[in-house]
PDB file of C-alpha atoms in Angstrom:
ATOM      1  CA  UNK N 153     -70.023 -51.648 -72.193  1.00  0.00           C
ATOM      2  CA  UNK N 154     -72.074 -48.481 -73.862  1.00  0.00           C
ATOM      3  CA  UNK N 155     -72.924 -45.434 -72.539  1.00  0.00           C
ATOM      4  CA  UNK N 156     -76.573 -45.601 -71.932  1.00  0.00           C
ATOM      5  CA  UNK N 157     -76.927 -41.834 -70.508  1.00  0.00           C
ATOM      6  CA  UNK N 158     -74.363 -38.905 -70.432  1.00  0.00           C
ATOM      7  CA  UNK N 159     -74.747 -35.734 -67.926  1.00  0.00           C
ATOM      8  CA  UNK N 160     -73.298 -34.454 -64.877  1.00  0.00           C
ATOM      9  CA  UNK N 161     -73.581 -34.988 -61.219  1.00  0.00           C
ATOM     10  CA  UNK N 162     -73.812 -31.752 -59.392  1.00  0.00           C
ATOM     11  CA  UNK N 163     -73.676 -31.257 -55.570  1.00  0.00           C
ATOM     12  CA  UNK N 164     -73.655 -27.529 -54.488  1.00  0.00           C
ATOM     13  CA  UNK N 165     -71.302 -25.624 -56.974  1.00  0.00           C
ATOM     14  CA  UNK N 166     -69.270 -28.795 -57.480  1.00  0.00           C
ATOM     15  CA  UNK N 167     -69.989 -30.705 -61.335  1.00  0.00           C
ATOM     16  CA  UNK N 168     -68.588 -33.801 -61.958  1.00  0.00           C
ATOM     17  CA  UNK N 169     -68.706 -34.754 -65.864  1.00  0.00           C
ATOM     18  CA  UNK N 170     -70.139 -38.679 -65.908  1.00  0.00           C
ATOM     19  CA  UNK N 171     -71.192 -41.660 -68.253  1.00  0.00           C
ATOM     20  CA  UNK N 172     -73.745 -43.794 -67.239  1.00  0.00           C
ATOM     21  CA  UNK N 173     -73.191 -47.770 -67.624  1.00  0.00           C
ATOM     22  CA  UNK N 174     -76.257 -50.631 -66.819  1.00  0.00           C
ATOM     23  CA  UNK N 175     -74.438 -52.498 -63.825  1.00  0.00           C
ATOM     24  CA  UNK N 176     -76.379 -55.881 -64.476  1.00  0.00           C
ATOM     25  CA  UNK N 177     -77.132 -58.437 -67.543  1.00  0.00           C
ATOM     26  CA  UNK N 178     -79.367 -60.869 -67.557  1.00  0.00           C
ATOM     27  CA  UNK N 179     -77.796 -64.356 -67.885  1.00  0.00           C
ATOM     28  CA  UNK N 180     -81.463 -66.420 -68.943  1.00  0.00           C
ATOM     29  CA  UNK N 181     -81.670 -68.573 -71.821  1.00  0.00           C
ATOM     30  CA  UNK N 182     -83.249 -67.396 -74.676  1.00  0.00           C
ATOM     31  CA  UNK N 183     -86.354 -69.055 -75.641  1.00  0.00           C
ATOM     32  CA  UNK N 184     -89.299 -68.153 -78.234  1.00  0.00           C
ATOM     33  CA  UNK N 185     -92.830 -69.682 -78.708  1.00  0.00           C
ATOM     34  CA  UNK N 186     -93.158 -72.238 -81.475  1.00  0.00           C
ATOM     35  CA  UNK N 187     -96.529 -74.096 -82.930  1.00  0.00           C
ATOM     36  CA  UNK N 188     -96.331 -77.765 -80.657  1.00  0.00           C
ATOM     37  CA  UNK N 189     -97.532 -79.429 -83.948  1.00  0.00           C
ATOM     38  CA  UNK N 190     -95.501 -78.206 -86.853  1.00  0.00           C
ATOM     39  CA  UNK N 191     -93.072 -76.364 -84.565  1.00  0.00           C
ATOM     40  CA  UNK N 192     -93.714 -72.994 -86.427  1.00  0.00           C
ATOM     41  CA  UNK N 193     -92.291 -69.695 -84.990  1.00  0.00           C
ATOM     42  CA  UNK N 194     -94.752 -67.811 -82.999  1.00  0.00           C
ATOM     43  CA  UNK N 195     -95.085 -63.971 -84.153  1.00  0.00           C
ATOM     44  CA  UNK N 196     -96.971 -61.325 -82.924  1.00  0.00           C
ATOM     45  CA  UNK N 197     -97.671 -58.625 -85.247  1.00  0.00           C
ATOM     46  CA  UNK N 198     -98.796 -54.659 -84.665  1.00  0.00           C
ATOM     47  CA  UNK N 199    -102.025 -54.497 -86.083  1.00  0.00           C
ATOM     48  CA  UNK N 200    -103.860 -51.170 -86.504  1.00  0.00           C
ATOM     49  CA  UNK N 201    -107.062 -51.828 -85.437  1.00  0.00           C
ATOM     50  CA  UNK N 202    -108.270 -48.993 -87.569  1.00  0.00           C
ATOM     51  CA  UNK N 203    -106.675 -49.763 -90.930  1.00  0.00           C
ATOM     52  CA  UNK N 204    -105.904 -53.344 -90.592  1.00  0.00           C
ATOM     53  CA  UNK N 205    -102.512 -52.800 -91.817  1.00  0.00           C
ATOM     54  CA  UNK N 206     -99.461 -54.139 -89.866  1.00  0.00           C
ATOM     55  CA  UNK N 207     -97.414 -50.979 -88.533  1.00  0.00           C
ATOM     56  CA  UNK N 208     -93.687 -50.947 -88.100  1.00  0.00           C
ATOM     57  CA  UNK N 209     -92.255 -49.732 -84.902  1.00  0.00           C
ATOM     58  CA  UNK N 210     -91.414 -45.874 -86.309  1.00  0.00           C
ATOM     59  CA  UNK N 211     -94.801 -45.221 -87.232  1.00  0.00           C
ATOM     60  CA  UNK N 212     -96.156 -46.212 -83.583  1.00  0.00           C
ATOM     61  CA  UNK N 213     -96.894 -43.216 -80.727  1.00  0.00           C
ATOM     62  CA  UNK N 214     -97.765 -43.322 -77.640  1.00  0.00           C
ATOM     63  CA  UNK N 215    -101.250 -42.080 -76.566  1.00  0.00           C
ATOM     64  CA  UNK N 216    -103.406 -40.864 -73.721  1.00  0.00           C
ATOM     65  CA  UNK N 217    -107.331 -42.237 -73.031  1.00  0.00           C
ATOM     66  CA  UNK N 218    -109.343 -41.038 -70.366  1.00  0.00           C
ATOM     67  CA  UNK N 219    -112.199 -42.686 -71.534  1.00  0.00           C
ATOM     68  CA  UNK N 220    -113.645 -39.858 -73.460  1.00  0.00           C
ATOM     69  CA  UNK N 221    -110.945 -38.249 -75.485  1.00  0.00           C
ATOM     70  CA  UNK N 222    -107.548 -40.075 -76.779  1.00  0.00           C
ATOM     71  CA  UNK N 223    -104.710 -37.482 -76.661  1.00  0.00           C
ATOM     72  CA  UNK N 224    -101.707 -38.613 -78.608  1.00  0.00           C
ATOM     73  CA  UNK N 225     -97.941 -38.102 -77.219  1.00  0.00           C
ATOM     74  CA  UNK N 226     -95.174 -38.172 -80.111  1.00  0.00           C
ATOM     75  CA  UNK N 227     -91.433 -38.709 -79.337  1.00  0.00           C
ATOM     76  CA  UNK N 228     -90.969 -35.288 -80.142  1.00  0.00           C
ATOM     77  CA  UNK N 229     -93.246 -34.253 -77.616  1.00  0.00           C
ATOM     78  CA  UNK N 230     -91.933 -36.599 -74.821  1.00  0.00           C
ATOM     79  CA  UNK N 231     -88.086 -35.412 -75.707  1.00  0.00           C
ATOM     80  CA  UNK N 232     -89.198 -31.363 -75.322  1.00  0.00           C
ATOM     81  CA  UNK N 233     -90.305 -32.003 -71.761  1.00  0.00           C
ATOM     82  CA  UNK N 234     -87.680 -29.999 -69.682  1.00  0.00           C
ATOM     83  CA  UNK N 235     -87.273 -32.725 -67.086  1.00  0.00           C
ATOM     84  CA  UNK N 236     -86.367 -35.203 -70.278  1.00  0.00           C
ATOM     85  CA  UNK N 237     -83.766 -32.341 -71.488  1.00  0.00           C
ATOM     86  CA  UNK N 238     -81.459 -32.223 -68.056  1.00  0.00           C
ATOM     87  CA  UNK N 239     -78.545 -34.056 -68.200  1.00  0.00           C
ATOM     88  CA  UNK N 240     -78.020 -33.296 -64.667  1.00  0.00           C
ATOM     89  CA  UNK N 241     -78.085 -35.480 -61.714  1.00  0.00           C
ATOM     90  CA  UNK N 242     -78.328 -33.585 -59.230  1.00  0.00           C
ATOM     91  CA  UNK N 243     -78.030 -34.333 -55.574  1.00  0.00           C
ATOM     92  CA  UNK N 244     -80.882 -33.233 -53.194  1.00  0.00           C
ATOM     93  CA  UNK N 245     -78.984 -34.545 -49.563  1.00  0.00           C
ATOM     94  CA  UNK N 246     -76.693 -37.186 -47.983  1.00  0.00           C
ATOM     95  CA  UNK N 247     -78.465 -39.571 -45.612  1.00  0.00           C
ATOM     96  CA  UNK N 248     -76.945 -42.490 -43.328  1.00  0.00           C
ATOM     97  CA  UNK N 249     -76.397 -45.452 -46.149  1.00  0.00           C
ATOM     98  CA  UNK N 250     -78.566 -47.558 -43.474  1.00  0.00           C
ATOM     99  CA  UNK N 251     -81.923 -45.354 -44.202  1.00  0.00           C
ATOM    100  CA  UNK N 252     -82.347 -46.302 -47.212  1.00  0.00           C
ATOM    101  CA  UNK N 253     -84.253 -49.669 -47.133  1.00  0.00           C
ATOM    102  CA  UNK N 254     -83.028 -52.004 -49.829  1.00  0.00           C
ATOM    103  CA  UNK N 255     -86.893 -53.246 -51.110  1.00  0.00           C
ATOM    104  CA  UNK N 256     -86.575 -49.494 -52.533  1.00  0.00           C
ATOM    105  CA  UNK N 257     -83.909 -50.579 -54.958  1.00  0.00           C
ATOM    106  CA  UNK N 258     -84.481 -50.643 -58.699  1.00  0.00           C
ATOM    107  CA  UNK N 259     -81.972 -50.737 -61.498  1.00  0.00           C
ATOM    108  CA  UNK N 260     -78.074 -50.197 -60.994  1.00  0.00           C
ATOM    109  CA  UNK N 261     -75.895 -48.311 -63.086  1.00  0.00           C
ATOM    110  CA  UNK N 262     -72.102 -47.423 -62.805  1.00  0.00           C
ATOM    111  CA  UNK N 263     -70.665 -43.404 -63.100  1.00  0.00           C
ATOM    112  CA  UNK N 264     -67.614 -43.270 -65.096  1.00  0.00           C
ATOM    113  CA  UNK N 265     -65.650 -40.097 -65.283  1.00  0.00           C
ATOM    114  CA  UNK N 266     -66.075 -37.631 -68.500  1.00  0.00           C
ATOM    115  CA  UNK N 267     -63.604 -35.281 -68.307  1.00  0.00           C
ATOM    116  CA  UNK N 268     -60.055 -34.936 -68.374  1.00  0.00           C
ATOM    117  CA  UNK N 269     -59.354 -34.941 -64.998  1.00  0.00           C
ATOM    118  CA  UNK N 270     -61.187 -37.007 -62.557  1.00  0.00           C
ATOM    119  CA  UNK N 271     -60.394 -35.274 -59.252  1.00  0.00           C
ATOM    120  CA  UNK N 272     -63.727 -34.170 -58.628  1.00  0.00           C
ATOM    121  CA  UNK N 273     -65.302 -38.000 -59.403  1.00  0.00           C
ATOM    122  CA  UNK N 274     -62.290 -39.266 -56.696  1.00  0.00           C
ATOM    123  CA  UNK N 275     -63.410 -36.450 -54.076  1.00  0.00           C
ATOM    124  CA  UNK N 276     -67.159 -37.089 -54.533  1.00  0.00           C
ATOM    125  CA  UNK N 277     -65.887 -40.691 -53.569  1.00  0.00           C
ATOM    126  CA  UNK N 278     -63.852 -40.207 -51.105  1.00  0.00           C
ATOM    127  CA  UNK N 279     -66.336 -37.997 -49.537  1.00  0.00           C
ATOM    128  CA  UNK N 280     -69.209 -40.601 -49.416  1.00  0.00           C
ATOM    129  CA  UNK N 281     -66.825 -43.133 -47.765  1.00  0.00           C
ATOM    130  CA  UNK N 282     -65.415 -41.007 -44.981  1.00  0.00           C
ATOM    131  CA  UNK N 283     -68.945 -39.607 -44.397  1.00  0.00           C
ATOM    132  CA  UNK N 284     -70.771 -42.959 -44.753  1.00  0.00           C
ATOM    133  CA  UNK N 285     -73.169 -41.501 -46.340  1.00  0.00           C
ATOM    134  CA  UNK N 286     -75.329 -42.169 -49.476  1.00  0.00           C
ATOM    135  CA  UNK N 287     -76.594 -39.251 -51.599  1.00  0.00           C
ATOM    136  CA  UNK N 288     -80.119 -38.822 -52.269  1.00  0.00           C
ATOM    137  CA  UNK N 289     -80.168 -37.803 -56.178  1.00  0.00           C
ATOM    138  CA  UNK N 290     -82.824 -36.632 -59.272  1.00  0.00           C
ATOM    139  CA  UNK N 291     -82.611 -37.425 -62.803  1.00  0.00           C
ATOM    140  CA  UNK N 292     -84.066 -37.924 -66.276  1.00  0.00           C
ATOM    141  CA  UNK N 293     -83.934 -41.061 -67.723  1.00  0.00           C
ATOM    142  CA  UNK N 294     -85.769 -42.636 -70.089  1.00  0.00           C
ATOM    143  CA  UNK N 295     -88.292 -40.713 -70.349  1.00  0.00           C
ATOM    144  CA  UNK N 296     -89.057 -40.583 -66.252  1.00  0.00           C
ATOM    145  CA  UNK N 297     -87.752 -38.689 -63.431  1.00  0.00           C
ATOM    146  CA  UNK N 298     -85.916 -40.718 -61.020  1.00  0.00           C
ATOM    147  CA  UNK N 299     -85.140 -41.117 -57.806  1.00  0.00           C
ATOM    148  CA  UNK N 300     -82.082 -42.599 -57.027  1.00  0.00           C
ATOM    149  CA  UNK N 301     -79.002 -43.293 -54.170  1.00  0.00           C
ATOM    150  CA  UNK N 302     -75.646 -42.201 -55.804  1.00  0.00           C
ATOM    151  CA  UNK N 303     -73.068 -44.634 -53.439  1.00  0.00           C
ATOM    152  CA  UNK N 304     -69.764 -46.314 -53.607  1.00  0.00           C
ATOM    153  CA  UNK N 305     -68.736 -49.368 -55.206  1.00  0.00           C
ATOM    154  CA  UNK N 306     -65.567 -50.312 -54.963  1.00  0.00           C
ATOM    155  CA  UNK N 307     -63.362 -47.642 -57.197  1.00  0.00           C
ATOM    156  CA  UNK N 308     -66.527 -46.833 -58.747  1.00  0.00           C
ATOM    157  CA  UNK N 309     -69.359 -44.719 -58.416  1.00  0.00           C
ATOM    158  CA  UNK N 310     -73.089 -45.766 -58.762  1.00  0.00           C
ATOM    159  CA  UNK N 311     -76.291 -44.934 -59.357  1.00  0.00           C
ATOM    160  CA  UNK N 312     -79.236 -46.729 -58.062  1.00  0.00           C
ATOM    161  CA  UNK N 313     -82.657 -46.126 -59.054  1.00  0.00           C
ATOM    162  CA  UNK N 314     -85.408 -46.312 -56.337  1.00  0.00           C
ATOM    163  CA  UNK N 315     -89.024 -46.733 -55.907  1.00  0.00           C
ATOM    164  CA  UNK N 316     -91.480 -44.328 -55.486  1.00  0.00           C
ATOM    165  CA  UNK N 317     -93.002 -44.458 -51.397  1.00  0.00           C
ATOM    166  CA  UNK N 318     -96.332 -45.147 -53.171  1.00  0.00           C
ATOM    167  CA  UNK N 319     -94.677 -47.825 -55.155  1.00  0.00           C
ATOM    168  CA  UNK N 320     -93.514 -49.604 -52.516  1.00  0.00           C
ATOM    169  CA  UNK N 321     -96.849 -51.561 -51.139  1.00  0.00           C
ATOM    170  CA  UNK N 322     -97.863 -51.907 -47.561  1.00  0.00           C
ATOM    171  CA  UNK N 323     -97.316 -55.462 -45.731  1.00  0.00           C
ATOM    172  CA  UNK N 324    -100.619 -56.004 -44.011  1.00  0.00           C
ATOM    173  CA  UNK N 325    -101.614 -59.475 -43.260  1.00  0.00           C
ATOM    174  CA  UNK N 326    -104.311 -60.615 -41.119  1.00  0.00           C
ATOM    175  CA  UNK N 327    -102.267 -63.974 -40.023  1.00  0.00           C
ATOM    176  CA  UNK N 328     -99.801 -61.932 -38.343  1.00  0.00           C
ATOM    177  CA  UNK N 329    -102.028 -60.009 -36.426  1.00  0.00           C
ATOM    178  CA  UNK N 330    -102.531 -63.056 -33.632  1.00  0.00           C
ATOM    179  CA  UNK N 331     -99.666 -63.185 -30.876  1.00  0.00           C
ATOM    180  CA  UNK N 332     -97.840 -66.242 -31.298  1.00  0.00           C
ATOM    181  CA  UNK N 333     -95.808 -67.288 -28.166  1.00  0.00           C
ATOM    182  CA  UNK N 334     -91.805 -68.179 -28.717  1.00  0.00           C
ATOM    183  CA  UNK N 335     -90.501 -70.001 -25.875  1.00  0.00           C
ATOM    184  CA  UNK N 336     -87.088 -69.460 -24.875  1.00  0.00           C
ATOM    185  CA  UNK N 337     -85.721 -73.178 -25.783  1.00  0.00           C
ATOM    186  CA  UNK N 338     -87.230 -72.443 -29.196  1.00  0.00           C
ATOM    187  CA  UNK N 339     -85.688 -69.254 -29.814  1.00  0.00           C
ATOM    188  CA  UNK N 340     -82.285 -71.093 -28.565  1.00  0.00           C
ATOM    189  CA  UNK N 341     -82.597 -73.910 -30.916  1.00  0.00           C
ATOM    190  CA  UNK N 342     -83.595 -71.653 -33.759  1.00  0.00           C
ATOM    191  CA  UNK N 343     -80.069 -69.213 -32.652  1.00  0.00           C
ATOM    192  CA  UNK N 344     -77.922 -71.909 -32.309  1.00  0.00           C
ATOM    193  CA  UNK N 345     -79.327 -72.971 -36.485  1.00  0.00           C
ATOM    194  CA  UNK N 346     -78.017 -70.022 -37.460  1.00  0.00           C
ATOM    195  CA  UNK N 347     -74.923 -70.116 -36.126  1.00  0.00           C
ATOM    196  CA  UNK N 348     -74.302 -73.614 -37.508  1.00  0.00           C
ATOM    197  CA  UNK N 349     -74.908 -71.862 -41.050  1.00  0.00           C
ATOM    198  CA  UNK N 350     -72.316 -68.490 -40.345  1.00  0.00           C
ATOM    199  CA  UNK N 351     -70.470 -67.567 -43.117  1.00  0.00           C
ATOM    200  CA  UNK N 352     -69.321 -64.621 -45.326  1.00  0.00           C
ATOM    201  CA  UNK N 353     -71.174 -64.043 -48.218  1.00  0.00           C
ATOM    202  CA  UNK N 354     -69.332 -64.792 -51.330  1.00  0.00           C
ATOM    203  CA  UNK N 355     -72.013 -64.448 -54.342  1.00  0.00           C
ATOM    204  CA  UNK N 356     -69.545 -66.587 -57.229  1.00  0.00           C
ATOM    205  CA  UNK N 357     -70.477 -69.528 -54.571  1.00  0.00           C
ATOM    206  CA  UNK N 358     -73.762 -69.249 -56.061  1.00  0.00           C
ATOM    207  CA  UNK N 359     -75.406 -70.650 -59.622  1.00  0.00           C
ATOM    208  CA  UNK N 360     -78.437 -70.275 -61.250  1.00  0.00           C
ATOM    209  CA  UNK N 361     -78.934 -74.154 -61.351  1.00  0.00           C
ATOM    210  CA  UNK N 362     -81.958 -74.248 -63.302  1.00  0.00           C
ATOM    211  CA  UNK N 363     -80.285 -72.045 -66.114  1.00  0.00           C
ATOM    212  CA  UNK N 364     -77.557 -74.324 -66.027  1.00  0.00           C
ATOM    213  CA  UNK N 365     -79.681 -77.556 -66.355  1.00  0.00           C
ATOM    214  CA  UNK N 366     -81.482 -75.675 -69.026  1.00  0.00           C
ATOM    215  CA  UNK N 367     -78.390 -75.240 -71.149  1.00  0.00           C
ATOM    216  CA  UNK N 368     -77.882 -78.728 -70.235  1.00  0.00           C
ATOM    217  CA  UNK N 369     -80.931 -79.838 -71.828  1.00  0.00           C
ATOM    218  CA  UNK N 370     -80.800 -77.834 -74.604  1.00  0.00           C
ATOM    219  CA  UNK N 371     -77.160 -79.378 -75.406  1.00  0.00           C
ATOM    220  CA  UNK N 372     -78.893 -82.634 -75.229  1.00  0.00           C
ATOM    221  CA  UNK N 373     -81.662 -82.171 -77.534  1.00  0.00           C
ATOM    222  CA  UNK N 374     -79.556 -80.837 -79.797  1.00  0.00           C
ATOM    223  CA  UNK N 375     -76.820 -83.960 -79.864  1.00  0.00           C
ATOM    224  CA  UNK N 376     -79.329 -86.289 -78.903  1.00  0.00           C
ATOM    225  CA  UNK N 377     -82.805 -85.313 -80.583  1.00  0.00           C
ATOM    226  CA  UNK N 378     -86.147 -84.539 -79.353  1.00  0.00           C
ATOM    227  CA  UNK N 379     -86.184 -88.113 -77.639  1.00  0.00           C
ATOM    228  CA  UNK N 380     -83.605 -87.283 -75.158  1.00  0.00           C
ATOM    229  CA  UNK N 381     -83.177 -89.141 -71.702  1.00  0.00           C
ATOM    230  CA  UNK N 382     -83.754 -86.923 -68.869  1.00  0.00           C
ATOM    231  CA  UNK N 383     -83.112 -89.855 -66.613  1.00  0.00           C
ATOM    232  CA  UNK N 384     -79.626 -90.015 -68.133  1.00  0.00           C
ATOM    233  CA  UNK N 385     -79.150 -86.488 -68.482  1.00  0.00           C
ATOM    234  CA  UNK N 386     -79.925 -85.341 -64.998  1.00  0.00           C
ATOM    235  CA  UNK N 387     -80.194 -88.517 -62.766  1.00  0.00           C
ATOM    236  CA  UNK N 388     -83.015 -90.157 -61.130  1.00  0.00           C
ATOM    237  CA  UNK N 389     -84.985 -87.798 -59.261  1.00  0.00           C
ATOM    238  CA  UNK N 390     -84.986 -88.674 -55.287  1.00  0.00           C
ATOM    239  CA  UNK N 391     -87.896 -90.273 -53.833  1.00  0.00           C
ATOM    240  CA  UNK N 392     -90.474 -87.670 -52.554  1.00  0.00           C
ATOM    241  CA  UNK N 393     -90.734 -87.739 -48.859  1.00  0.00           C
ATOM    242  CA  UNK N 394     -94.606 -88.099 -47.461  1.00  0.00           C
ATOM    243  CA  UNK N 395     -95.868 -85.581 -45.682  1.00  0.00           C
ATOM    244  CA  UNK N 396     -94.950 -86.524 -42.496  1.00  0.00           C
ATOM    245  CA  UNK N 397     -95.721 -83.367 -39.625  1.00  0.00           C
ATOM    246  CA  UNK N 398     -92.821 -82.549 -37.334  1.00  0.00           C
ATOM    247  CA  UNK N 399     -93.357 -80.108 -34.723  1.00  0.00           C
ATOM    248  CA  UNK N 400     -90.804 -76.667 -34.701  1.00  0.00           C
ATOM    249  CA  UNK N 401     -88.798 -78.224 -31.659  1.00  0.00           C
ATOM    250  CA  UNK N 402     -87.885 -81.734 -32.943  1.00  0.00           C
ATOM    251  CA  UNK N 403     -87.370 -79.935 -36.886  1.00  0.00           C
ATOM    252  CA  UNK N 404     -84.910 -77.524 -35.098  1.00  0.00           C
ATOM    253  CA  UNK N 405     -83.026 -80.597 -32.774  1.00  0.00           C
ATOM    254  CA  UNK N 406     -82.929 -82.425 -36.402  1.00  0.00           C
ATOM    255  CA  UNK N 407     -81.756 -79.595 -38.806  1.00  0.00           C
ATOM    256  CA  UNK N 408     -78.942 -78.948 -35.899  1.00  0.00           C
ATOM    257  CA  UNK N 409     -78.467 -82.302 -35.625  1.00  0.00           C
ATOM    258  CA  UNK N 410     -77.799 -82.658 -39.692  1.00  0.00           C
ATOM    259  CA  UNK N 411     -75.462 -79.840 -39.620  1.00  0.00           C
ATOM    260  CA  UNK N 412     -72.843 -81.273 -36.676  1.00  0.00           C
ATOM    261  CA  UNK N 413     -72.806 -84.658 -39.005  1.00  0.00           C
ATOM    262  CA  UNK N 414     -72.273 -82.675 -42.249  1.00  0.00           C
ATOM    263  CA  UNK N 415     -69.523 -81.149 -40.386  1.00  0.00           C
ATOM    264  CA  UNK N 416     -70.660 -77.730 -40.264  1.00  0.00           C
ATOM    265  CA  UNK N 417     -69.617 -74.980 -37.048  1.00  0.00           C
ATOM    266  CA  UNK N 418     -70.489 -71.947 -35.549  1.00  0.00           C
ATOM    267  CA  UNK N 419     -68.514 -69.440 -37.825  1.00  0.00           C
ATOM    268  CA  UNK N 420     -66.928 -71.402 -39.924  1.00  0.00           C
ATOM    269  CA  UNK N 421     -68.009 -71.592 -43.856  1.00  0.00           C
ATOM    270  CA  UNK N 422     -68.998 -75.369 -44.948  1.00  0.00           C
ATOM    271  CA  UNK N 423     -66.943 -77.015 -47.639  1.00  0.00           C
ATOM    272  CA  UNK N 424     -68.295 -80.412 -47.076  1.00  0.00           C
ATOM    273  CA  UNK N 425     -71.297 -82.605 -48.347  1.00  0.00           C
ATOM    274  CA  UNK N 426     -73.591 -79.866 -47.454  1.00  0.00           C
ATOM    275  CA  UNK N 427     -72.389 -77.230 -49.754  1.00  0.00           C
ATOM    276  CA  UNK N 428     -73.160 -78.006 -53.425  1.00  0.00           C
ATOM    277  CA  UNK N 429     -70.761 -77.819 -56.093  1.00  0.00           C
ATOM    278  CA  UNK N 430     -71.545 -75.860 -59.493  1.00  0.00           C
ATOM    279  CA  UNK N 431     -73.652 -77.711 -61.717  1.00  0.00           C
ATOM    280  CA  UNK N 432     -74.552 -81.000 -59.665  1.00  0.00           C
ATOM    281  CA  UNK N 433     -77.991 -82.604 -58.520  1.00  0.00           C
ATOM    282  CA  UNK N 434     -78.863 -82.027 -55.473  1.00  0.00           C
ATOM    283  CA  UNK N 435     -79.106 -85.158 -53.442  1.00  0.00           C
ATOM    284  CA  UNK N 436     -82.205 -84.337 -51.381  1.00  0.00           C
ATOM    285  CA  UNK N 437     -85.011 -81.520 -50.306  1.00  0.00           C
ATOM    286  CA  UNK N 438     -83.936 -78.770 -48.182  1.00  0.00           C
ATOM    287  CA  UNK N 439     -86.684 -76.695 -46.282  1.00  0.00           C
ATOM    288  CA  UNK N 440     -85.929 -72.978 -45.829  1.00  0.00           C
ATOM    289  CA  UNK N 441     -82.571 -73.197 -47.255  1.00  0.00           C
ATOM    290  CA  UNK N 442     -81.149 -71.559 -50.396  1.00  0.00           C
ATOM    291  CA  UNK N 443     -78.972 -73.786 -52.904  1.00  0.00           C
ATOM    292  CA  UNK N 444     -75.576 -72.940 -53.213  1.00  0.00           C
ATOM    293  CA  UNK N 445     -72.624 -73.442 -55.271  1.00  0.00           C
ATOM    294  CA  UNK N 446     -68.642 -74.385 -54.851  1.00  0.00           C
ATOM    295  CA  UNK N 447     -65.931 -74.539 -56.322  1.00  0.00           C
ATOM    296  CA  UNK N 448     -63.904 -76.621 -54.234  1.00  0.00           C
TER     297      UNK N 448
END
């Protein structure tokens, strides 16, 4: 991994030397626009609408238009702001880790050490585990002041960007506003569901399965030509169910009732027909489920 950011984290007096690492990748295929009848690339070119000429990325800036005047902003000019020139992050408080709502989460990044010794990285550590607390942080990056909740991950420490409270829009819908009555055998039934599907969460279970069939199809077009079978590639696709009402009771009895036969129990993870290996087809629809993956 690279550096993306070097600095400091600084609580009171207390400076610990870091290098900041992007925690996640994307894992998507790569895939460009082409021409459906010749298959020609697709490009998009940086025309000045001025000029006419096609301008390469250095000679581009950044400007400003509030509909009257157009005030242009350099790199230079963006790099002198003093927020852009700390390479601090600093912490503002520590806060119970269960606060901080998760839809406030951005982008993740891992703290490495930068200094000779890391006793102050282990202690900031250390500290946030015994406390069970999450610190509350500012910093500069790329070109915008964050926000951000500076926590524990495993050995490592890590920085999480968040939202803005004005980023983060309000949930008002009008179809919620109606009461809606629950009865207590409905709320059983809809209990004892979940506790047929118990389990601890173990993310390599999971797959991106249409990346995966992607790739698959890809490797197919390219040993087999554009007239590839899909049929043949994937299998035939089940038959579509019609659209055939159940009430919330008898879908409930029946999604239980699925479970027992799959052999599925309260608290114990599934490792039989129902859970999916890595790669395959699944076999039929499942409503309000997630697809998941095995390696059995």
């Amino acid at each position: 991994m690279r550096a993306v950011w070097k600095g400091a984290v600084t609580f009171g007096l207390v400076n610990v030397p870091v290098k900041l690492y992007t925690a996640t990748e994307d894992h998507d295929v790569s895939l460009h626009q082409v021409h459906d009848e010749d298959g020609g690339r697709i490009r998009y070119q940086r025309k000045c609408e001025v000029c006419g000429k096609v301008v390469d990325y250095k000679n581009i800036d950044k400007a400003y238009d509030d509909g009257e005047q157009t005030v242009v902003i350099t790199d230079d000019d963006l790099k002198s702001l003093p927020a852009e020139r700390s390479r601090e992050i600093e912490v503002v408080e520590f806060v119970p880790s269960e606060q901080i709502d998760p839809i406030m989460f951005d982008r993740s990044y891992y703290l490495e050490p930068d200094s000779a010794s890391s006793k102050a990285y282990v202690l900031l550590r250390e500290t946030l585990e015994s406390t069970d607390r999450t610190a509350i942080v500012q910093m500069a990056l790329r070109q915008k002041t964050r926000l951000a909740a500076l926590r524990v991950h495993g050995d490592v420490l890590m920085v999480q960007t968040l939202l803005w409270s004005d980023e983060v829009r309000a949930a008002e819908f009008a179809s919620l506003d109606e009461p809606v009555k629950i009865s207590a055998k409905e709320l059983d039934l809809s209990k004892q569901l979940v506790e047929s599907l118990v389990s601890d969460f173990d993310p390599e279970q999971y797959v991106d399965e249409y990346q995966q069939e992607l790739r698959t199809l890809i490797t197919a077009k390219l040993e087999q030509g554009e007239g590839v079978d899909t049929a043949a590639t994937f299998g035939e696709e089940p038959e579509e169910e019609g659209g055939e009402v159940i009430d919330l009771m008898e879908a409930l009895r029946q999604s239980i009732a699925a479970k027992r036969e799959s052999g599925g129990g309260s608290g114990a993870k599934s490792t039989g027909s129902s859970k999916k290996k890595a790669g395959s087809k699944a076999p039929a629809k499942s409503t309000g489920t997630r697809k998941r993956a095995a390696s059995e």
